PDB file of C-alpha atoms in Angstrom:
ATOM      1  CA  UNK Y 672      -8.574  -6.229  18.114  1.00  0.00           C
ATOM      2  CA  UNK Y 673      -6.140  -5.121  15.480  1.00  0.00           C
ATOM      3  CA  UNK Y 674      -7.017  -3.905  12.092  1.00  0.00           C
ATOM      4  CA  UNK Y 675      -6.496  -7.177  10.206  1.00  0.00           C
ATOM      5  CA  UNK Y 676      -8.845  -9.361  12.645  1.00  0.00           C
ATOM      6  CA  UNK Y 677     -11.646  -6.561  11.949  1.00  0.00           C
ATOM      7  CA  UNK Y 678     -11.341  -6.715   8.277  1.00  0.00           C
ATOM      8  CA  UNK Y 679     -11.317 -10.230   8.526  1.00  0.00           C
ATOM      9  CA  UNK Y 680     -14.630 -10.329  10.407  1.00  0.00           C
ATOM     10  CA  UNK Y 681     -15.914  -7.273   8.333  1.00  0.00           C
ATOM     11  CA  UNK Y 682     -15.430  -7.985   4.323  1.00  0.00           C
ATOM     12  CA  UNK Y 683     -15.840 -11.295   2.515  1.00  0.00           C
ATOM     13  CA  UNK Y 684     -13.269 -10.362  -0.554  1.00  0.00           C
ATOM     14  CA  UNK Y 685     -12.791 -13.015  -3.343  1.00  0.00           C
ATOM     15  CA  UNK Y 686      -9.575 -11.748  -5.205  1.00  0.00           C
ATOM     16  CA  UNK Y 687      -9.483 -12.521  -9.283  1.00  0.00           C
ATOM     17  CA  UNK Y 688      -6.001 -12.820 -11.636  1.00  0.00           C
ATOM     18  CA  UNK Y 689      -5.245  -9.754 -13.073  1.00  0.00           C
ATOM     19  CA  UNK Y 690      -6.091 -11.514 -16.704  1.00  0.00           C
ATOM     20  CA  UNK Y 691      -9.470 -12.712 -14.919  1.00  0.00           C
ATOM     21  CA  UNK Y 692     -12.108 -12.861 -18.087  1.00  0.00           C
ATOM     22  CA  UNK Y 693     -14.745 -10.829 -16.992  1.00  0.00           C
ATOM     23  CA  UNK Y 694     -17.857 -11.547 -19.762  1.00  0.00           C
ATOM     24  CA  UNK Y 695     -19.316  -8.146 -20.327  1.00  0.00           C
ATOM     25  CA  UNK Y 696     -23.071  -7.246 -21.171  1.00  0.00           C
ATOM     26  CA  UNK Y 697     -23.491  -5.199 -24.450  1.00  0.00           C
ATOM     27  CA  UNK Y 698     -22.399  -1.127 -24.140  1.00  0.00           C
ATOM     28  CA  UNK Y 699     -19.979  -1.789 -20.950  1.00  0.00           C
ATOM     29  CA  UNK Y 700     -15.827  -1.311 -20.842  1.00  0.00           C
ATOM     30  CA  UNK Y 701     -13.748  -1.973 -17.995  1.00  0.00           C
ATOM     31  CA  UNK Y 702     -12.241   1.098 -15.956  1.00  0.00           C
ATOM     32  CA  UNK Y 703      -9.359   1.367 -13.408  1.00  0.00           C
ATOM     33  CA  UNK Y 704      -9.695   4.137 -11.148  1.00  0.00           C
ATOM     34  CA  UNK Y 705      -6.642   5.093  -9.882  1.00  0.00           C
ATOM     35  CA  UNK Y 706      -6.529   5.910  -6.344  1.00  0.00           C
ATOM     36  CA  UNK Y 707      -2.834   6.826  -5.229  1.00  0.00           C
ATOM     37  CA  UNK Y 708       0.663   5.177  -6.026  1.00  0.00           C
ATOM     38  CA  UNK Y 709      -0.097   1.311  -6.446  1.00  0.00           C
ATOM     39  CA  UNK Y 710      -4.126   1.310  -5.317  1.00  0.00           C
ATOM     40  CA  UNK Y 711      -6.308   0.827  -8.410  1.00  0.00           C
ATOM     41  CA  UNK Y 712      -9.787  -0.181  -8.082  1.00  0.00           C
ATOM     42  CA  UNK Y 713     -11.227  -2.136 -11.305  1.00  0.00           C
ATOM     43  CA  UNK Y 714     -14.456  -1.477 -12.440  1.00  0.00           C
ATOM     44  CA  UNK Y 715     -16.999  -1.554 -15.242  1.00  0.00           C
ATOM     45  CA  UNK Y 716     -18.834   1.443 -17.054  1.00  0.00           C
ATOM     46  CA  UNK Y 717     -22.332   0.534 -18.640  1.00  0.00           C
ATOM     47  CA  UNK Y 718     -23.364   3.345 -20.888  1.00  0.00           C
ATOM     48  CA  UNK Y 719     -27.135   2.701 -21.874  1.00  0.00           C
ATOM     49  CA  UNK Y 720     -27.541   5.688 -24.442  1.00  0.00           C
ATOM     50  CA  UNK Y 721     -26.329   9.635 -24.358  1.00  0.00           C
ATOM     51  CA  UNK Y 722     -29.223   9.642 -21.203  1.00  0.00           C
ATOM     52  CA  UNK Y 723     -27.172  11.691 -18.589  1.00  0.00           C
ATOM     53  CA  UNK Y 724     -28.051   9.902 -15.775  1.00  0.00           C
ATOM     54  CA  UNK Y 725     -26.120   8.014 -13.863  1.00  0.00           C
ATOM     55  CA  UNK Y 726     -25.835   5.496 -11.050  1.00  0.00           C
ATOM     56  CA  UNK Y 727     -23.234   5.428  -9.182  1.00  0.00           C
ATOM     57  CA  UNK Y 728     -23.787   1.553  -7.528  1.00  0.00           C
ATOM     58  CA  UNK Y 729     -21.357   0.767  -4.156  1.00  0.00           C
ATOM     59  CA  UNK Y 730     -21.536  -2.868  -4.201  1.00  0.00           C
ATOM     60  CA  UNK Y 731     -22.178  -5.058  -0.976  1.00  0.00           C
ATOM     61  CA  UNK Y 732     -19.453  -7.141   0.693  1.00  0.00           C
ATOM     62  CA  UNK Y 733     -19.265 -10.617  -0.991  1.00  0.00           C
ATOM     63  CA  UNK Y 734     -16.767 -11.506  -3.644  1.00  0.00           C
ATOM     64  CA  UNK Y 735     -15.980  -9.304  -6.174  1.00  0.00           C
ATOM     65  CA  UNK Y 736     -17.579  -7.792  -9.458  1.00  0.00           C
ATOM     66  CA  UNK Y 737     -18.269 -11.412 -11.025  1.00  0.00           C
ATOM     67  CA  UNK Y 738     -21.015 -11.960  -8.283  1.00  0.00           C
ATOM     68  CA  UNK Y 739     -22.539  -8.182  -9.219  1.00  0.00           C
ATOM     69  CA  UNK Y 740     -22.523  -9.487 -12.821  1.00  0.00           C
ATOM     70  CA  UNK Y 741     -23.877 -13.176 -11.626  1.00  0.00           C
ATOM     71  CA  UNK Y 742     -26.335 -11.252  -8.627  1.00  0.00           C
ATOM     72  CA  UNK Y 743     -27.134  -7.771  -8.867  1.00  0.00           C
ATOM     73  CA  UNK Y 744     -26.968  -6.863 -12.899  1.00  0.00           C
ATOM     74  CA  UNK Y 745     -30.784  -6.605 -13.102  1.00  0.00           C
ATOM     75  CA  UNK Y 746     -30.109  -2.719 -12.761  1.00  0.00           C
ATOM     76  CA  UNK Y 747     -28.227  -2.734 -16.286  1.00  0.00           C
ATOM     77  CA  UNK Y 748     -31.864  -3.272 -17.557  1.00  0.00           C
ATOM     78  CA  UNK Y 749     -33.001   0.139 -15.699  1.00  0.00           C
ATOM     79  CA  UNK Y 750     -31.938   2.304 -18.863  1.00  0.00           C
ATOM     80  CA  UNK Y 751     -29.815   4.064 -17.152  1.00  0.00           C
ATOM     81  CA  UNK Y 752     -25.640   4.675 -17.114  1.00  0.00           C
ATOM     82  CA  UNK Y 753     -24.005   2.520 -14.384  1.00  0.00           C
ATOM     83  CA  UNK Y 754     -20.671   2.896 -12.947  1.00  0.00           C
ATOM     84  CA  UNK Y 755     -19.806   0.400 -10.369  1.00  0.00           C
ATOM     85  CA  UNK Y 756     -16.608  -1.425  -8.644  1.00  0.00           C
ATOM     86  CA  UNK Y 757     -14.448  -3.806  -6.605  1.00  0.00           C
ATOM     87  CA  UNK Y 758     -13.355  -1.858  -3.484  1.00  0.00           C
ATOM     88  CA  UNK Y 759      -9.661  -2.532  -2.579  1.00  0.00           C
ATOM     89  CA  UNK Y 760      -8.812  -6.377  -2.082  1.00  0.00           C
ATOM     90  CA  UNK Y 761     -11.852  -7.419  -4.282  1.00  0.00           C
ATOM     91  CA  UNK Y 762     -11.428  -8.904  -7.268  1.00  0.00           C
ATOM     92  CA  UNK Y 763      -8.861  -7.343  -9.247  1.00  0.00           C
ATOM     93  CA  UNK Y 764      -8.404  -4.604  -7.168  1.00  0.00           C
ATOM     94  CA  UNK Y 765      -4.953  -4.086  -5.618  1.00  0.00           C
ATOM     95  CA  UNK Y 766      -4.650  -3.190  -1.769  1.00  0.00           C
ATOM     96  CA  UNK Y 767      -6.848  -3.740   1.084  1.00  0.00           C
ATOM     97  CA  UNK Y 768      -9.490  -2.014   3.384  1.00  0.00           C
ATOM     98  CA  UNK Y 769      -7.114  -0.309   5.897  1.00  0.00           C
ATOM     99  CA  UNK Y 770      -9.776   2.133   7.500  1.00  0.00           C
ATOM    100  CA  UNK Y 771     -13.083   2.847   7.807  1.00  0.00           C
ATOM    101  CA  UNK Y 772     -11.431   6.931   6.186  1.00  0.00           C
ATOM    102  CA  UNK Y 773     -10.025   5.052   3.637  1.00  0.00           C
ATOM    103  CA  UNK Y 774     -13.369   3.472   2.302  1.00  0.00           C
ATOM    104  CA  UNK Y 775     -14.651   7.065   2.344  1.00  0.00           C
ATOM    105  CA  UNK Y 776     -12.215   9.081   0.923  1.00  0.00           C
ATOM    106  CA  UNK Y 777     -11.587   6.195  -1.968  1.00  0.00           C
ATOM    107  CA  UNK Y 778     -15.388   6.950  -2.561  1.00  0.00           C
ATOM    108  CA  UNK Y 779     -14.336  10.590  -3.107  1.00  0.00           C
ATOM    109  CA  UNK Y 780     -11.797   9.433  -5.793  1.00  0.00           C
ATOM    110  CA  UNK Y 781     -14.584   7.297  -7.347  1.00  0.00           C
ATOM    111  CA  UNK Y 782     -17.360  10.632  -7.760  1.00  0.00           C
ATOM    112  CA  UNK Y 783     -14.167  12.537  -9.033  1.00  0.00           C
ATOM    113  CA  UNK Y 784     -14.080   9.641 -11.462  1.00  0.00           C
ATOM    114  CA  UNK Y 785     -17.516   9.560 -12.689  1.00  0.00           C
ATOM    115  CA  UNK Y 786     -16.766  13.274 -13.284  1.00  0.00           C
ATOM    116  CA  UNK Y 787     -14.117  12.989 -15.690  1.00  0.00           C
ATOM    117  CA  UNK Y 788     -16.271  10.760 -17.928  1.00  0.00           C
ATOM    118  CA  UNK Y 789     -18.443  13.684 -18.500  1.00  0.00           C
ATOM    119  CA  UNK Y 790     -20.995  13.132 -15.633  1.00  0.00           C
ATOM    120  CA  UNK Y 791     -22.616  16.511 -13.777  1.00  0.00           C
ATOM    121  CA  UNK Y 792     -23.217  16.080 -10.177  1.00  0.00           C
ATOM    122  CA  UNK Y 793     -26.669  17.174 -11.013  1.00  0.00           C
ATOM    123  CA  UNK Y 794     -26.897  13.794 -13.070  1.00  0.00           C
ATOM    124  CA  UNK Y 795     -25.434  11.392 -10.339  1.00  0.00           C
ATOM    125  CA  UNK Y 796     -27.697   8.693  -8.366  1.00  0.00           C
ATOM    126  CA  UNK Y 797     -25.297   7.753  -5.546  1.00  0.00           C
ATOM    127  CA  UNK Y 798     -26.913   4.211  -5.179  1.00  0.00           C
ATOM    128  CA  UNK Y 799     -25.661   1.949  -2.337  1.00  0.00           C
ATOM    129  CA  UNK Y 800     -26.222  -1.849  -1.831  1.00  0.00           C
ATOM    130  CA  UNK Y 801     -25.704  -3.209   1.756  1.00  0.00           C
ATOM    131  CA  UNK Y 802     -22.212  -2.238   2.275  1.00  0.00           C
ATOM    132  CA  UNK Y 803     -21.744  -0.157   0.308  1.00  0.00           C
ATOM    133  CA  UNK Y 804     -24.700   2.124   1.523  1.00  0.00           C
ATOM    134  CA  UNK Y 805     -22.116   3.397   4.061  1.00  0.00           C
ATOM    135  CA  UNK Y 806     -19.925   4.915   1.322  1.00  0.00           C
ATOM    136  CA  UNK Y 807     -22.808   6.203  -0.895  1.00  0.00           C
ATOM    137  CA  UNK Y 808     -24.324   7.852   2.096  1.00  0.00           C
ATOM    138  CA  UNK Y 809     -20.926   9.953   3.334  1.00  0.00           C
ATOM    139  CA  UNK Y 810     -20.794  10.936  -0.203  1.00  0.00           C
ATOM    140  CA  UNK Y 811     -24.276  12.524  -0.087  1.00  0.00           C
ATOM    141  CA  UNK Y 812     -22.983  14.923   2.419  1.00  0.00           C
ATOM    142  CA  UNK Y 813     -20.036  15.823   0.747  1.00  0.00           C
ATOM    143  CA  UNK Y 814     -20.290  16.002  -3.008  1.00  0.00           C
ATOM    144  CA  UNK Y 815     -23.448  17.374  -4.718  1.00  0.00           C
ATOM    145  CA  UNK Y 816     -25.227  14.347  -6.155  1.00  0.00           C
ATOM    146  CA  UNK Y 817     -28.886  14.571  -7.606  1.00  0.00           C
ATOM    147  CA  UNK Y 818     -30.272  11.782  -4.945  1.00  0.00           C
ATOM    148  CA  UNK Y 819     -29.430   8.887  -2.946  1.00  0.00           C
ATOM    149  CA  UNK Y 820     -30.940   5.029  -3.227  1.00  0.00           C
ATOM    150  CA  UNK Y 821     -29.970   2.751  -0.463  1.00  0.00           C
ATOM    151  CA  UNK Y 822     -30.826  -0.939  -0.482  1.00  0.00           C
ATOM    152  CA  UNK Y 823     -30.499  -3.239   2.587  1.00  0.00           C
ATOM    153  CA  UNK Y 824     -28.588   0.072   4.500  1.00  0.00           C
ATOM    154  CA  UNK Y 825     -27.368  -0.844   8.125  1.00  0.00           C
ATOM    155  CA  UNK Y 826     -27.805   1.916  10.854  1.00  0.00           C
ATOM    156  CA  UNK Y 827     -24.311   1.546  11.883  1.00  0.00           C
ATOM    157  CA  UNK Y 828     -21.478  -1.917  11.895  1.00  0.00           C
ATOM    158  CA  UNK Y 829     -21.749  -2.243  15.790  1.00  0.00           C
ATOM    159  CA  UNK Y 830     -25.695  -2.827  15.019  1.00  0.00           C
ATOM    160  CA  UNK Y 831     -25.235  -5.950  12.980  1.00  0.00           C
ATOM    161  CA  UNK Y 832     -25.750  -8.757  14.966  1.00  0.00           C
ATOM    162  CA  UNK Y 833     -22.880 -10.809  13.663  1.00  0.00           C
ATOM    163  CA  UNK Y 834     -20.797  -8.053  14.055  1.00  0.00           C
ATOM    164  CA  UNK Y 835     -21.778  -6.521  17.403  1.00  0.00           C
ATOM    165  CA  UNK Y 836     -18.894  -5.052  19.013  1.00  0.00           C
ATOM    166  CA  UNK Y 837     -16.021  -6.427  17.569  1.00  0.00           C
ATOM    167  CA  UNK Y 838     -15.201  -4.085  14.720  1.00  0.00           C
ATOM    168  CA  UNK Y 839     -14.721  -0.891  17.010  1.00  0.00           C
ATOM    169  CA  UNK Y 840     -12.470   0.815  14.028  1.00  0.00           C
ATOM    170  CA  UNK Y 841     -15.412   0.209  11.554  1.00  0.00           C
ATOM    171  CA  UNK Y 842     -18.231   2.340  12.889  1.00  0.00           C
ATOM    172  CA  UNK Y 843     -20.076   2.981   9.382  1.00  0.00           C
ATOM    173  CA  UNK Y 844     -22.874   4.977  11.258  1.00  0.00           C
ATOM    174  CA  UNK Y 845     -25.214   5.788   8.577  1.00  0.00           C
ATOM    175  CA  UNK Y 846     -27.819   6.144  10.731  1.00  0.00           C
ATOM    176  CA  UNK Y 847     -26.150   9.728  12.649  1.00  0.00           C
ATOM    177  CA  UNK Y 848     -25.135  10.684   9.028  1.00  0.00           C
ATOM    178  CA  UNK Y 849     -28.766  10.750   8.115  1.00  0.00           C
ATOM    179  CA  UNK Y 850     -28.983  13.898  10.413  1.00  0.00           C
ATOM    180  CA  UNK Y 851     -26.975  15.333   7.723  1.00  0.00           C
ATOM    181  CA  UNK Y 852     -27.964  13.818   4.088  1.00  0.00           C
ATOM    182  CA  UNK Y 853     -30.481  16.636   3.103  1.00  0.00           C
ATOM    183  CA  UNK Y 854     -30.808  14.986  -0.714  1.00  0.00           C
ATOM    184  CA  UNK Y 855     -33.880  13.211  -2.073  1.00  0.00           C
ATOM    185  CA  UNK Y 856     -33.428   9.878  -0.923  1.00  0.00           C
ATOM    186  CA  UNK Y 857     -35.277   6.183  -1.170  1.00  0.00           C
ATOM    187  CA  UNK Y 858     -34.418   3.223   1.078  1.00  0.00           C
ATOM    188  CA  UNK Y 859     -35.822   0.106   0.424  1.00  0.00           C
ATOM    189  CA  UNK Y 860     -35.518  -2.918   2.585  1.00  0.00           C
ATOM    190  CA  UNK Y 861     -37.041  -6.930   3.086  1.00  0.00           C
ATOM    191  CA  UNK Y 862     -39.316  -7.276   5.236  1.00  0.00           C
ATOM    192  CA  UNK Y 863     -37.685 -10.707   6.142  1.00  0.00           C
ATOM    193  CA  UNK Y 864     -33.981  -9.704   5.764  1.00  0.00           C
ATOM    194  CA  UNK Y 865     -32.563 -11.288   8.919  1.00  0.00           C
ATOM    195  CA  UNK Y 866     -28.604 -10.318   7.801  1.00  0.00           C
ATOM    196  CA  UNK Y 867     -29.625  -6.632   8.271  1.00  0.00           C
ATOM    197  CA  UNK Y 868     -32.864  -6.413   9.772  1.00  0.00           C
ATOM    198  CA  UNK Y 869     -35.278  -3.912   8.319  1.00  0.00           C
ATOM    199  CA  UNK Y 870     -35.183  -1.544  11.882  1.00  0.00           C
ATOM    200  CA  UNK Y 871     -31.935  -0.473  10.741  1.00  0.00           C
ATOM    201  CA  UNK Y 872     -33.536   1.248   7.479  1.00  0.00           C
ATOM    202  CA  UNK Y 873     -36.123   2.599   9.656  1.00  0.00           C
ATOM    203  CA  UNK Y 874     -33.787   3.898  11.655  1.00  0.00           C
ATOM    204  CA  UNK Y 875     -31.826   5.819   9.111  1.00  0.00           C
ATOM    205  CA  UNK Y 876     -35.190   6.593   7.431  1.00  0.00           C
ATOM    206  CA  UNK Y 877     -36.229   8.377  10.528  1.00  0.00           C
ATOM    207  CA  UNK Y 878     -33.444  10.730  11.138  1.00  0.00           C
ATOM    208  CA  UNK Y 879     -33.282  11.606   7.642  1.00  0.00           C
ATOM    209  CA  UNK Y 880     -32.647  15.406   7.608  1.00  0.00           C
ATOM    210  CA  UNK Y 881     -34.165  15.577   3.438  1.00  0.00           C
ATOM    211  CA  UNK Y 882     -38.188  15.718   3.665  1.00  0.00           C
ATOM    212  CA  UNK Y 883     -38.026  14.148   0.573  1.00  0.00           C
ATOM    213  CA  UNK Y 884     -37.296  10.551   1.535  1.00  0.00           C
ATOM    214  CA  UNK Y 885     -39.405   7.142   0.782  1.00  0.00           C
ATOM    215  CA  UNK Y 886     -38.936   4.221   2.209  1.00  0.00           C
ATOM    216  CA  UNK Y 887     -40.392   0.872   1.197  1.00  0.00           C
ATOM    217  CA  UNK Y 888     -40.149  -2.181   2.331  1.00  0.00           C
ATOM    218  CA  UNK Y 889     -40.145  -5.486   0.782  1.00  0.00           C
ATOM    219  CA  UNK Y 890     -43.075  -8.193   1.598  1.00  0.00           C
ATOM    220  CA  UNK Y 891     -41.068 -11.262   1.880  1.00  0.00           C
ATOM    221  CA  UNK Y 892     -37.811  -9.710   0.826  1.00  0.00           C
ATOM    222  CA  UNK Y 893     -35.152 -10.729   2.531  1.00  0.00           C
ATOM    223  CA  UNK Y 894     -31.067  -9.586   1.992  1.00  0.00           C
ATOM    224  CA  UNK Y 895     -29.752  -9.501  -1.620  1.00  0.00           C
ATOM    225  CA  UNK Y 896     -32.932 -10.444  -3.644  1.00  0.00           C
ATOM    226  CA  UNK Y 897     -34.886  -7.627  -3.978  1.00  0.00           C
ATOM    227  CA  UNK Y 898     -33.684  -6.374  -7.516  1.00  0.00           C
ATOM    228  CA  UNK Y 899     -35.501  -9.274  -9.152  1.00  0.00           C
ATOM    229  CA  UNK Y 900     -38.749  -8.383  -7.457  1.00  0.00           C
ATOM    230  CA  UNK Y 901     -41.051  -6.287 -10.410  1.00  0.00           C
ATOM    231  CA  UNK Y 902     -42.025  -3.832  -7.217  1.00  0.00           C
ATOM    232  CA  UNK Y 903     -38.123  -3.160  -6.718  1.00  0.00           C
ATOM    233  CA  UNK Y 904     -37.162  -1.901  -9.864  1.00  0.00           C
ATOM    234  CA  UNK Y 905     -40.695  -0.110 -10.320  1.00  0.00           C
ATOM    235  CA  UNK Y 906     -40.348   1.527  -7.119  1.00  0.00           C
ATOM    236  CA  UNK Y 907     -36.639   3.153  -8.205  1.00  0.00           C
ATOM    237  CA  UNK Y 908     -38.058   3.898 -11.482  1.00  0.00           C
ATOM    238  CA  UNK Y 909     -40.983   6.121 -10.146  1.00  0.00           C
ATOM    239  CA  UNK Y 910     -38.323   7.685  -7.641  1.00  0.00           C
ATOM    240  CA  UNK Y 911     -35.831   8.449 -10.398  1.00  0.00           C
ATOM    241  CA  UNK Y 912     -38.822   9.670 -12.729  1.00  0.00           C
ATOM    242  CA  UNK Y 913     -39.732  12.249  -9.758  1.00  0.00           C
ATOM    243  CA  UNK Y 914     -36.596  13.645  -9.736  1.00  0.00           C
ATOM    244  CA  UNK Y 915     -36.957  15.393 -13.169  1.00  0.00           C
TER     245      UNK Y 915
END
């Protein structure tokens, strides 16, 4: 299967107009991350207060950042710095997934990013949703972050029943990588998430190399509604708190 058919089966991109009118909450700006000649990946930059915190959130795969402002804001109520994005193809974001080495070194770009607005590594929550759990999981074995949250994670693409086998250029195996991510890290997963079922967390939770690693699991949750649960965010806030 060619590269186009697996990104077709892969990543559900919604693309925006480049004069899309994205409605902002309070204390957030619009970034564009520059990622080489004619790739630049639009995002939004919530700064809470001067806390030096910050999460850096790798969306899932639907849409585009309208649906994390419509789905998956609740974590702009956390009191924390967020810095978040459209991966290429998404939204306003020029280009298109064209590798699964691609996806990880444009999450290199993005850390480099959240650098240059002032941000320590010591300060940076690599936080991946679904998805994006791949990306924020690669980076916690190359770039010294503070810890790493992953929500919904998949132990690897061929794992996902949808998916199976026919993405062979798209392994996204998180659940080796854990072998290597020796960083404080939380997973939390529903219990009834039948997209990604909640084996693959255990999975990755189990062959975590960090000894410091939690991982919680959602009664009832199922795949893309856990941040409105009150145990969700309480759960990240006691792991953040932890961390100090």
């Amino acid at each position: 299967m060619n590269i186009k058919k697996q990104t077709d089966l892969i990543f559900e991109p919604v693309k925006l107009d480049q004069d899309y009118p994205f409605t902002l909450p309070d204390q957030s700006e619009k970034v564009i991350i520059n990622i080489e000649s004619g790739i630049n990946l639009h995002g939004i930059h919530f700064t809470y207060s001067s806390e030096p915190t910050l999460l850096l959130y790798f969306q899932g795969n639907a849409k585009n950042l309208q649906n994390f402002l419509d789905n998956h804001s609740e974590i702009l109520h956390w009191n924390y710095n967020v810095l978040t994005f459209d991966y290429r193809g998404f939204g306003k974001s020029t280009g298109h997934i064209e590798s699964e080495e691609s996806m990880y070194a444009d999450s290199e770009k993005i850390f480099d990013y959240a650098l240059s607005l002032g941000y320590t590594p010591g300060n940076i929550i690599l936080y991946g949703y679904s998805m994006g759990t791949s990306q924020a999981a690669y980076l916690s074995t190359k770039r010294e972050a503070k810890a790493l949250i992953l929500e919904s994670p998949y132990s690897s693409i061929a794992e996902i029943g949808i998916f199976g086998d026919n993405a062979p250029d798209f392994i996204l195996n998180t659940g080796q990588r854990a072998k290597e991510i020796d960083i404080p890290t939380l997973i939390i997963h529903g219990a009834s998430d039948d997209i990604i079922t909640v084996d693959h967390a255990e999975r990755i939770h189990s062959n975590l190399k960090t000894a410091n690693k939690e991982l919680v699991i959602i009664t009832d949750g199922g795949h893309g509604n856990l941040k409105n649960r009150d145990e969700y965010s309480s759960h990240v806030n006691k792991f953040i708190a932890g961390l100090i």
